[in-house]
Short mmCIF file of C-alpha atoms and ligand atoms in Angstrom, two decimals:
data_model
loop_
_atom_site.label_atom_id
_atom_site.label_comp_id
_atom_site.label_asym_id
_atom_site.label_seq_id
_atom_site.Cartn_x
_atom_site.Cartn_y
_atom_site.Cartn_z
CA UNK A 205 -19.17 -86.29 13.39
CA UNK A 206 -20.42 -88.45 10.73
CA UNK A 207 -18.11 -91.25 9.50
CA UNK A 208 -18.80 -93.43 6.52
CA UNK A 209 -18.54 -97.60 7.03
CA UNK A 210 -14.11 -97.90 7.64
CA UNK A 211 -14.71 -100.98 5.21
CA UNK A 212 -15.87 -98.59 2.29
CA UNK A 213 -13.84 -95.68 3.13
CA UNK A 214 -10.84 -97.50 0.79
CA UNK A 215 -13.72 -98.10 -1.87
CA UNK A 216 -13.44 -96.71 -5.18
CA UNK A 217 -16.80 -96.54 -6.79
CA UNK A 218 -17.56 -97.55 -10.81
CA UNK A 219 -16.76 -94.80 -13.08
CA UNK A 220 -17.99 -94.89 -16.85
CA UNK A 221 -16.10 -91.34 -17.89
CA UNK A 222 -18.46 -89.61 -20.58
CA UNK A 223 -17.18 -87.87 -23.26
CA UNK A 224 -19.50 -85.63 -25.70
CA UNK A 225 -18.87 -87.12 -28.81
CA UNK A 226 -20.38 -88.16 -32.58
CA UNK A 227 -19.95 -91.60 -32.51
CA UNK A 228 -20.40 -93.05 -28.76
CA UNK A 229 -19.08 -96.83 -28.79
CA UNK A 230 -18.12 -97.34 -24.96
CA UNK A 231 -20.80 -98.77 -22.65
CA UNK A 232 -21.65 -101.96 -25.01
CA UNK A 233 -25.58 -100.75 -25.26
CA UNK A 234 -27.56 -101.75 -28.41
CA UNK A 235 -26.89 -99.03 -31.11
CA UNK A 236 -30.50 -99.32 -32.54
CA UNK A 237 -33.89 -98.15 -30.74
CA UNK A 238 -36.35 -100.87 -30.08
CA UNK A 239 -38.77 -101.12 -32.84
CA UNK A 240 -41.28 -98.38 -33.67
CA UNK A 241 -44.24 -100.43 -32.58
CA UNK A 242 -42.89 -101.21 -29.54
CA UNK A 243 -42.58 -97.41 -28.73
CA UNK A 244 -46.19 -97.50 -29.68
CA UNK A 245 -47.34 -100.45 -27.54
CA UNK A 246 -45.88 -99.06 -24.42
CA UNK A 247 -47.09 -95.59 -25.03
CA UNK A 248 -51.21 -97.09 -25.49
CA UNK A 249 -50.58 -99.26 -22.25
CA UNK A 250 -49.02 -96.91 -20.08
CA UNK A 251 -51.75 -94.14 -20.67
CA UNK A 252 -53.60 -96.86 -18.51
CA UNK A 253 -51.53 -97.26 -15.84
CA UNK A 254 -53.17 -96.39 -12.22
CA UNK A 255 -50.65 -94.02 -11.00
CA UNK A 256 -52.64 -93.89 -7.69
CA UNK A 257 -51.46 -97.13 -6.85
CA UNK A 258 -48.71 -99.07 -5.84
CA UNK A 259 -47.55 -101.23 -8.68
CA UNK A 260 -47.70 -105.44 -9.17
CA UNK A 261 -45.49 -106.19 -6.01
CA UNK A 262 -44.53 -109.64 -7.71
CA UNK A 263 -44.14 -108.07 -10.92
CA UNK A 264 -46.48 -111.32 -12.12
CA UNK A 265 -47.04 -110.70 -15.17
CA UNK A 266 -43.58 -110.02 -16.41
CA UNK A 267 -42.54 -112.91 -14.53
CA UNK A 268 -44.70 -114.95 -16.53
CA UNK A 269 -43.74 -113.44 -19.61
CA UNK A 270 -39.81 -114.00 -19.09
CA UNK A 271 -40.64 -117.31 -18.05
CA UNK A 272 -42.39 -118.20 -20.69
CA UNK A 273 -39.64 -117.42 -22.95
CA UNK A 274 -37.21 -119.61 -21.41
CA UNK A 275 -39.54 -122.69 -20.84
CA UNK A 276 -39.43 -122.66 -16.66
CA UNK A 277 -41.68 -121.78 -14.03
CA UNK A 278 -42.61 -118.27 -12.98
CA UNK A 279 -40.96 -119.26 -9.55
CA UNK A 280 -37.61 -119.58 -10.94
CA UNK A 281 -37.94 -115.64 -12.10
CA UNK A 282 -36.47 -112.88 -10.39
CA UNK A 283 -36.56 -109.25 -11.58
CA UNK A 284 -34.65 -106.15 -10.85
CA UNK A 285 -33.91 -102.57 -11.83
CA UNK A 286 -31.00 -103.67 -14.01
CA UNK A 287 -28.79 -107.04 -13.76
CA UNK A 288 -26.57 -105.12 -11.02
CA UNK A 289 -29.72 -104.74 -9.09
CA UNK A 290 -30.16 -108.62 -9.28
CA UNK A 291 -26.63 -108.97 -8.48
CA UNK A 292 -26.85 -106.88 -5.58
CA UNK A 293 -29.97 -108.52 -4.01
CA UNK A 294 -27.93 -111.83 -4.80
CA UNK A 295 -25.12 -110.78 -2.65
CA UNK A 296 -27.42 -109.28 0.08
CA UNK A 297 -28.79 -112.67 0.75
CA UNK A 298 -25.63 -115.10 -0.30
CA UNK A 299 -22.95 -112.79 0.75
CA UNK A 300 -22.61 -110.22 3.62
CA UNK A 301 -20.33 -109.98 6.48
CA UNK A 302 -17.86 -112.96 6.85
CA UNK A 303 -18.39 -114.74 4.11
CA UNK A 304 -16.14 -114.77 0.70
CA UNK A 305 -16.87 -114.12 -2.36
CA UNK A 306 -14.81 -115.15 -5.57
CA UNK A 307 -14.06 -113.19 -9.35
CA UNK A 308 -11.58 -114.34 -11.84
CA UNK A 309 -9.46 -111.21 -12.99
CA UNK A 310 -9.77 -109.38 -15.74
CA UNK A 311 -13.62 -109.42 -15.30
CA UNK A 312 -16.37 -107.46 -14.41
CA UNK A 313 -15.79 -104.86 -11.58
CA UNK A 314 -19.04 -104.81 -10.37
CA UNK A 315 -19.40 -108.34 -9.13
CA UNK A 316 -16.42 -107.79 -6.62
CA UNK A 317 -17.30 -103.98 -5.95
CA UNK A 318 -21.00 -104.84 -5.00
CA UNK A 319 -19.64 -107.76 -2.68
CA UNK A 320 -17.49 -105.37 -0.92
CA UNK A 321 -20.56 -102.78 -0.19
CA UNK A 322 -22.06 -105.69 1.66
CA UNK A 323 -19.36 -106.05 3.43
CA UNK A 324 -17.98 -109.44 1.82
CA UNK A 325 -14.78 -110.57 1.69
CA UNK A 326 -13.86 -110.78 -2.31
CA UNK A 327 -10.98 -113.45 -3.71
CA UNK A 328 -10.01 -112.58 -7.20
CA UNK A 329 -8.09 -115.33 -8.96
CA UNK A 330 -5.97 -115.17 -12.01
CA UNK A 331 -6.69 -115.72 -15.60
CA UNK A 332 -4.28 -116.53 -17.62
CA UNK A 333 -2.53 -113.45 -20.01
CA UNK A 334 -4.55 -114.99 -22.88
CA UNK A 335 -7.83 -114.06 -20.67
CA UNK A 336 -8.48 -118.03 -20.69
CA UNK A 337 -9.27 -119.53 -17.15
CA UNK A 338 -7.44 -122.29 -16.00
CA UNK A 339 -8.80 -125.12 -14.64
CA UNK A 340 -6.06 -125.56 -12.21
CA UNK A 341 -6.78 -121.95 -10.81
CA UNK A 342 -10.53 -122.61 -10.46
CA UNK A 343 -9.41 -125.53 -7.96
CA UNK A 344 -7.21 -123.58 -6.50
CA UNK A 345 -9.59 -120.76 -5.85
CA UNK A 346 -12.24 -122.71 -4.32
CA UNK A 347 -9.82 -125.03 -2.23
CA UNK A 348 -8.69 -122.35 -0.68
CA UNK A 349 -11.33 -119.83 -0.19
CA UNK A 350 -14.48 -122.34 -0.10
CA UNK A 351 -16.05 -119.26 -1.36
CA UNK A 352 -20.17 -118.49 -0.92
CA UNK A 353 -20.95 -117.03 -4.13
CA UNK A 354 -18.70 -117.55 -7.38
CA UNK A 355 -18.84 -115.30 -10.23
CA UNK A 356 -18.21 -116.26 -14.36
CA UNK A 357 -19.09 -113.63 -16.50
CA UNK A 358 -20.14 -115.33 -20.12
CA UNK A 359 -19.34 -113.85 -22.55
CA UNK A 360 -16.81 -112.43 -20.09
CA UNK A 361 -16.75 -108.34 -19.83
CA UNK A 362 -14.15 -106.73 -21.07
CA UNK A 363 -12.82 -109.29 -22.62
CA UNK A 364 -15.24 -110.67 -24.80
CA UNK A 365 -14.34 -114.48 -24.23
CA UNK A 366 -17.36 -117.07 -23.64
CA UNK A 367 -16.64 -119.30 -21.08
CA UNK A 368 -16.56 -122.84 -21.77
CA UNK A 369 -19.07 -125.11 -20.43
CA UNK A 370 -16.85 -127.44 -18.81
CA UNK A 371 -15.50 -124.11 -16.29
CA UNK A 372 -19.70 -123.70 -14.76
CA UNK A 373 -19.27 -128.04 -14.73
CA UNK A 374 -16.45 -127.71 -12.73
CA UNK A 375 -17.60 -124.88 -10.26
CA UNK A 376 -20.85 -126.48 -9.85
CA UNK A 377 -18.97 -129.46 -8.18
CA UNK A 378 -16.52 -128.08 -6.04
CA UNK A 379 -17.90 -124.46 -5.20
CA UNK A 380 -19.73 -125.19 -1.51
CA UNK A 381 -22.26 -122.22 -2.21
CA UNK A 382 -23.93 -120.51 -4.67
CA UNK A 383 -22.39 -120.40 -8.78
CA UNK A 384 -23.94 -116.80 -10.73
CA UNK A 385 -22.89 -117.11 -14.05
CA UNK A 386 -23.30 -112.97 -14.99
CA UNK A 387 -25.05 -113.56 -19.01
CA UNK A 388 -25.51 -110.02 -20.07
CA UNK A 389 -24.10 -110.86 -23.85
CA UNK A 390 -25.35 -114.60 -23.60
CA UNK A 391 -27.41 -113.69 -26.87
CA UNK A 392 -24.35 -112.91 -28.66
CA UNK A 393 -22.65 -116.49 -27.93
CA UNK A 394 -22.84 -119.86 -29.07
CA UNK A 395 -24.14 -121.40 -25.84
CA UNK A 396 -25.89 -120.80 -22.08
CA UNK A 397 -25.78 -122.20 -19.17
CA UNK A 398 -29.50 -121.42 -18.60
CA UNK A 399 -29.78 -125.24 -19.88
CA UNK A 400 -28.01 -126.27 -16.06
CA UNK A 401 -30.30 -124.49 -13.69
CA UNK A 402 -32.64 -126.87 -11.56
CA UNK A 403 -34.00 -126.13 -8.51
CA UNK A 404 -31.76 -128.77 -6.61
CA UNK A 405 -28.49 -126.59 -8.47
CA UNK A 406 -27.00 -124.34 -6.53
CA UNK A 407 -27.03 -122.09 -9.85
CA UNK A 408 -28.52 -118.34 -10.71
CA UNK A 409 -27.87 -117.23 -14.58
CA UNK A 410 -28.83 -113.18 -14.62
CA UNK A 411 -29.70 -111.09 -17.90
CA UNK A 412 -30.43 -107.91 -18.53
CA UNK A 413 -32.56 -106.11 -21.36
CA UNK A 414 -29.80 -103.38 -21.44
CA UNK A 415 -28.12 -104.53 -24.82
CA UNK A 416 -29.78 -107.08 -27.18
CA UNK A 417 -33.29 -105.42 -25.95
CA UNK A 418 -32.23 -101.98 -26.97
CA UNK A 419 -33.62 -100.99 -23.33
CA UNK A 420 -30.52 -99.70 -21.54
CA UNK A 421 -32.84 -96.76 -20.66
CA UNK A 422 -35.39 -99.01 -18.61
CA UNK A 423 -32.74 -100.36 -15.97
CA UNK A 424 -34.35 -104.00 -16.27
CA UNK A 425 -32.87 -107.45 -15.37
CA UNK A 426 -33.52 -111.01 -14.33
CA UNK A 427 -32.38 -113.90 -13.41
CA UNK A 428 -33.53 -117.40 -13.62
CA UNK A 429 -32.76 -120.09 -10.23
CA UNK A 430 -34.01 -122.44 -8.25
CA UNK A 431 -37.47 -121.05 -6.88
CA UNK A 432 -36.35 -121.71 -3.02
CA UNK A 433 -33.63 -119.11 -3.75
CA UNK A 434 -35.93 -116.78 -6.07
CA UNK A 435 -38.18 -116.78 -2.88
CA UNK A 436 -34.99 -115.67 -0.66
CA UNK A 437 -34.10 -112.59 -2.61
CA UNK A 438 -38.15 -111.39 -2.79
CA UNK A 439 -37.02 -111.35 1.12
CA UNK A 440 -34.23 -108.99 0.34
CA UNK A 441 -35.22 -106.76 -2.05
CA UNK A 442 -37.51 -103.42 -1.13
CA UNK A 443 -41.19 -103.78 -1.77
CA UNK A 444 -42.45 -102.32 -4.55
CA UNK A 445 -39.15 -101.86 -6.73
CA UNK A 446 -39.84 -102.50 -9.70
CA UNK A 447 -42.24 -99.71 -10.96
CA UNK A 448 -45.39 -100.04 -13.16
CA UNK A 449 -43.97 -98.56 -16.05
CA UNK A 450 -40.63 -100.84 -16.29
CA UNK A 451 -43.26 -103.78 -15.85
CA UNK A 452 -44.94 -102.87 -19.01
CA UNK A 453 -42.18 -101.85 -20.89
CA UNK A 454 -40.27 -105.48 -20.26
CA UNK A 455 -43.56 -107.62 -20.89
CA UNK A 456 -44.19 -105.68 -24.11
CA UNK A 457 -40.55 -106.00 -25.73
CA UNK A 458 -40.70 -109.85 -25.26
CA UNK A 459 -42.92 -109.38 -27.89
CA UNK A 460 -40.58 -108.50 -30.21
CA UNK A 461 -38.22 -111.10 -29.90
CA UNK A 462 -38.05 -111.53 -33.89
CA UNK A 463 -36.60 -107.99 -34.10
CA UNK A 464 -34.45 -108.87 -31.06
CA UNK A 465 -32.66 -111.72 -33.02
CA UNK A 466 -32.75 -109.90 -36.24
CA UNK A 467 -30.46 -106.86 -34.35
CA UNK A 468 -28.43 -109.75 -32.70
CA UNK A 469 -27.22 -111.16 -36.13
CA UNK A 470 -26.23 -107.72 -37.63
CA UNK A 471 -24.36 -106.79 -34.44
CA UNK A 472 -22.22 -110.17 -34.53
CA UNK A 473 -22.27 -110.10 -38.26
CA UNK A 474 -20.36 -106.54 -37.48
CA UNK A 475 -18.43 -107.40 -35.10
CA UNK A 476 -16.89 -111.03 -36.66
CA UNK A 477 -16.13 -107.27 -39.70
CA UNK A 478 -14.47 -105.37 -36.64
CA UNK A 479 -12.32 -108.67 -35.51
CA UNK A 480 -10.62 -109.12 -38.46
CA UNK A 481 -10.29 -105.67 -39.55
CA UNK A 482 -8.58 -104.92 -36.74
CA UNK A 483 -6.84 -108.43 -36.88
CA UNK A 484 -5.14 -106.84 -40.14
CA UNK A 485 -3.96 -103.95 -38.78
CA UNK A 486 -0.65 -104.02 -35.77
CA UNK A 487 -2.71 -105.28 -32.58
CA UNK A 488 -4.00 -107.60 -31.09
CA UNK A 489 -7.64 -109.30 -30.94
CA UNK A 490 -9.13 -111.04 -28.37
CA UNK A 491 -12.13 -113.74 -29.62
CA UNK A 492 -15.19 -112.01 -28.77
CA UNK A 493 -18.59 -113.72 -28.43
CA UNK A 494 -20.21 -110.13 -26.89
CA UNK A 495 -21.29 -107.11 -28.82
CA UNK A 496 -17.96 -105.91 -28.07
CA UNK A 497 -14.09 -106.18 -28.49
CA UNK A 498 -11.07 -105.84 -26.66
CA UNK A 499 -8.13 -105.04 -28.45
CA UNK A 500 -4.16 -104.16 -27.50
CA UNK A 501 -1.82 -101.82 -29.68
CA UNK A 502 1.40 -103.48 -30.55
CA UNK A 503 3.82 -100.42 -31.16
CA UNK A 504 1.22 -97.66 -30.39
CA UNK A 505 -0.20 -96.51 -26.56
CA UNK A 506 -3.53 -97.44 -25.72
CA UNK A 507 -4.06 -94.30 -24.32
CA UNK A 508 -2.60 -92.22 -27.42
CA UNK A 509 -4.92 -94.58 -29.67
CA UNK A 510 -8.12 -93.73 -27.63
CA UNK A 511 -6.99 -89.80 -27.69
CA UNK A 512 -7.08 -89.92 -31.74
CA UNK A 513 -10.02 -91.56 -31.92
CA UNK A 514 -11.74 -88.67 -29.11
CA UNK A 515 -10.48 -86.09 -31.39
CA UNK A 516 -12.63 -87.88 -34.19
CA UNK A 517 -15.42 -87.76 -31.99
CA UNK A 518 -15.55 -91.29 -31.31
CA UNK A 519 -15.50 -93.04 -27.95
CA UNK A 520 -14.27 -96.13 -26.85
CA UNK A 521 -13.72 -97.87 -23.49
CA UNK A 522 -10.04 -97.04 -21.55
CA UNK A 523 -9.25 -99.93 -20.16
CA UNK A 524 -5.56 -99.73 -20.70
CA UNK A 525 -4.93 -98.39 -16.92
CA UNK A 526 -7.00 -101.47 -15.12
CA UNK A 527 -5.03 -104.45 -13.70
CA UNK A 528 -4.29 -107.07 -16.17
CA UNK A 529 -5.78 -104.96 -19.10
CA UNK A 530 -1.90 -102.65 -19.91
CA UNK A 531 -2.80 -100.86 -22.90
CA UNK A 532 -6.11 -102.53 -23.95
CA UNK A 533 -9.11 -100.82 -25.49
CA UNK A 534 -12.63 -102.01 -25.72
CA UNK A 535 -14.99 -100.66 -28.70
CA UNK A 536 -18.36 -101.56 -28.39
CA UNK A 537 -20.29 -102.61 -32.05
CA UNK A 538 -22.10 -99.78 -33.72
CA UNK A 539 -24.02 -99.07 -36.33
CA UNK A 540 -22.69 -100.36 -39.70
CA UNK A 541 -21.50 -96.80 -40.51
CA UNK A 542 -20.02 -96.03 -37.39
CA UNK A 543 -18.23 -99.18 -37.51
CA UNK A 544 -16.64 -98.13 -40.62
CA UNK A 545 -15.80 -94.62 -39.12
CA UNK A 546 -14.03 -96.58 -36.44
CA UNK A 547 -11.94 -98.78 -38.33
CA UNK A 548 -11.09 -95.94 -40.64
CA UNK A 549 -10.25 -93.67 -37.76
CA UNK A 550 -7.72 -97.01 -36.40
CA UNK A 551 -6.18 -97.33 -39.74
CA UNK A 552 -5.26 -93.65 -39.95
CA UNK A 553 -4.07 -93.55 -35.85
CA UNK A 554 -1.78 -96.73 -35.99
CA UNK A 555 -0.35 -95.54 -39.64
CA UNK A 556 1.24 -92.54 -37.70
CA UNK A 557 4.10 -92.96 -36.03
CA UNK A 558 3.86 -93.61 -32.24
CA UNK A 559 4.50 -90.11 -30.48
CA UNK A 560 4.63 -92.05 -26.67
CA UNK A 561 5.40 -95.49 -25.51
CA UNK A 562 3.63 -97.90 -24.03
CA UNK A 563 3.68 -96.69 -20.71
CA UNK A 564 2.47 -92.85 -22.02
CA UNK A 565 6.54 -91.62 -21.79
CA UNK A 566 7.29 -89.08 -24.88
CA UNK A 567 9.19 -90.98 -27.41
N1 PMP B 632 -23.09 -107.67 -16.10
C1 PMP B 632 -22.18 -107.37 -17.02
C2 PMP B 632 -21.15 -108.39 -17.36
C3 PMP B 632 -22.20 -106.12 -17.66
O1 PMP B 632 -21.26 -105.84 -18.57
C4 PMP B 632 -23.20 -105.18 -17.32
C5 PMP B 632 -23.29 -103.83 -17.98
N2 PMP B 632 -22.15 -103.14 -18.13
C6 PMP B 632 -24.11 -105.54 -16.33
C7 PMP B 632 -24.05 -106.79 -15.75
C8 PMP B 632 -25.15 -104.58 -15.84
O2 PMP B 632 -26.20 -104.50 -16.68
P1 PMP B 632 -27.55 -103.78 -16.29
O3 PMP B 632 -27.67 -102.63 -17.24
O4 PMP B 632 -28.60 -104.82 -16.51
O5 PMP B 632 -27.47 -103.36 -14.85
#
């Protein structure tokens, strides 16, 4: 009889539910293409691609191309099929069996899920109910779980808060091990901690090309360390996983990093629109520095909310049955026009009179 790991059998694994709808504003991609010519450019080069052979083990020259656009060595560049995929090789080599891992609740799943596959132990702690971390809980955290790898998500996901500088500070000098600040909306905040990494800090900072690149479709990410570490993971990772298309595509949109910020400045000029819209109306707004915001109901539930909008054909993110999230929902920025479908759509919903509490009970 075959029996899976006992450690995974309690393992829930990351759902996304996908609804067929109009106006799709739930997994925080880019709502614009990449540019035309960058279509273009990828379609010339990749009609040259030697399909006979096994592609750029070292991925070299997109390692030199990402490097170059953050001012550090080559060395200091890791690249995966996605961020996860950076995560994961980060917790194959820091984490593993008997050795702890620490999140701060409500943040991304992932980082504590793929910890768990390895077999790590994962500590969450506690943010406050304002989604702010507390410095006192950081110490508290580390004192008493002296934990390998620590994860801060800036701008945090789902909530949309940017972590101050002062909370990577503070890890950096207590945490024992390793500090992976997760930036996959850094380009949609005021600040990065890609300005701390050395090669004698025990810092990784990982980004992805899934949202400001427009290239959710590539699975691409990165992240930049110290070049000892870098060398670890090339340990870790499979030979030969990062195929010679994706290597193309990634080297080619750094190209277009003028059309990059350009889509940047609309999204958070749209979303700054969608915070105080919804500001105006009866819920609550958390700050968001991400291309996305998480917002609560006051009188209405979350869940009745997200139903009206579905029957509008548009979808936003659920998250009023996770831990620490009652009655939240996340909508990702969209195009100007859905934007304004959205907000039109919330106006209409929260004008109606609540049909079920808080806790989905008829009223
Ligand atoms: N980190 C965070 C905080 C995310 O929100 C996401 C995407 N949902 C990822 C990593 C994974 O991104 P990628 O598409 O690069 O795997």
């Amino acid at each position: 009889m075959i029996s899976v790991r006992p450690d995974l059998r309690a393992l829930d694994g990351y759902h996304s539910p996908q609804v067929d709808v109009r106006v799709r504003l739930n997994t925080n991609e880019s709502p614009e293409p990449p540019p035309p010519a960058f279509r273009d450019a990828v379609a010339a080069e990749v009609s040259r691609v030697a399909w006979h052979r096994y592609p750029d083990r070292a991925a070299t020259e997109l390692r030199a191309a990402i490097a170059d656009s953050h001012d550090v060595d080559p060395a200091m560049v890791f690249v995966a099929n996605g961020s996860n995929e950076v995560l994961q090789t980060v917790l194959l080599a820091y984490a593993g069996p008997g050795r702890t891992v620490a999140t701060f609740a409500p943040t991304y799943q992932m980082h504590g899920h793929i910890a768990r596959v390895t077999g790590a132990q994962v500590v969450e702690g506690e943010r406050a109910a304002d989604f702010t971390l507390d410095p006192a809980e950081v110490d508290r955290v580390v004192a008493e779980s002296q934990p390998h790898v620590v994860f801060l998500t800036s701008p945090n996901n789902p909530t949309g808060l940017a972590e101050p500088v002062d909370r990577v500070r503070q890890l950096l000098a207590s945490v024992p091990g390793l500090v992976v600040v997760d930036e996959a909306y850094a380009q949609f905040a005021d600040w990065t901690a890609l300005d701390l990494v050395g090669e004698d800090v025990p810092l990784v900072v990982t980004r992805t090309f899934s949202k400001t690149w427009s290239m959710a479709a590539a699975r691409l990410g990165y992240l930049i360390g110290p070049a000892a570490l870098v060398a670890e993971l090339e340990k870790v990772v499979l030979p030969y996983h990062l195929d010679a298309v994706k290597q193309v595509a990634g080297r080619l949109a750094l190209r277009f990093s003028a059309e990059m910020d350009a889509r940047v400045k609309q999204i958070v000029a749209e979303r700054e629109r969608i915070s105080t819209d919804l500001a105006a109306l009866d819920v609550d707004v958390v700050p968001s520095g991400a291309n996305f915001v998480l917002f609560r109901p006051r009188r209405h539930a979350g869940r009745e909310i997200w139903q009206g909008l579905v029957d509008r054909s548009i979808l936003v993110r659920d998250c009023s049955g996770w831990p620490r999230l009652d009655n939240c929902l996340r909508v990702t920025v969209g195009t100007t026009a859905e934007n304004t479908e959205f907000l039109d759509a919330m106006r209409a919903l929260l004008a109606l009179p609540p049909t079920t509490d808080e806790n989905g009970a008829s009223r």
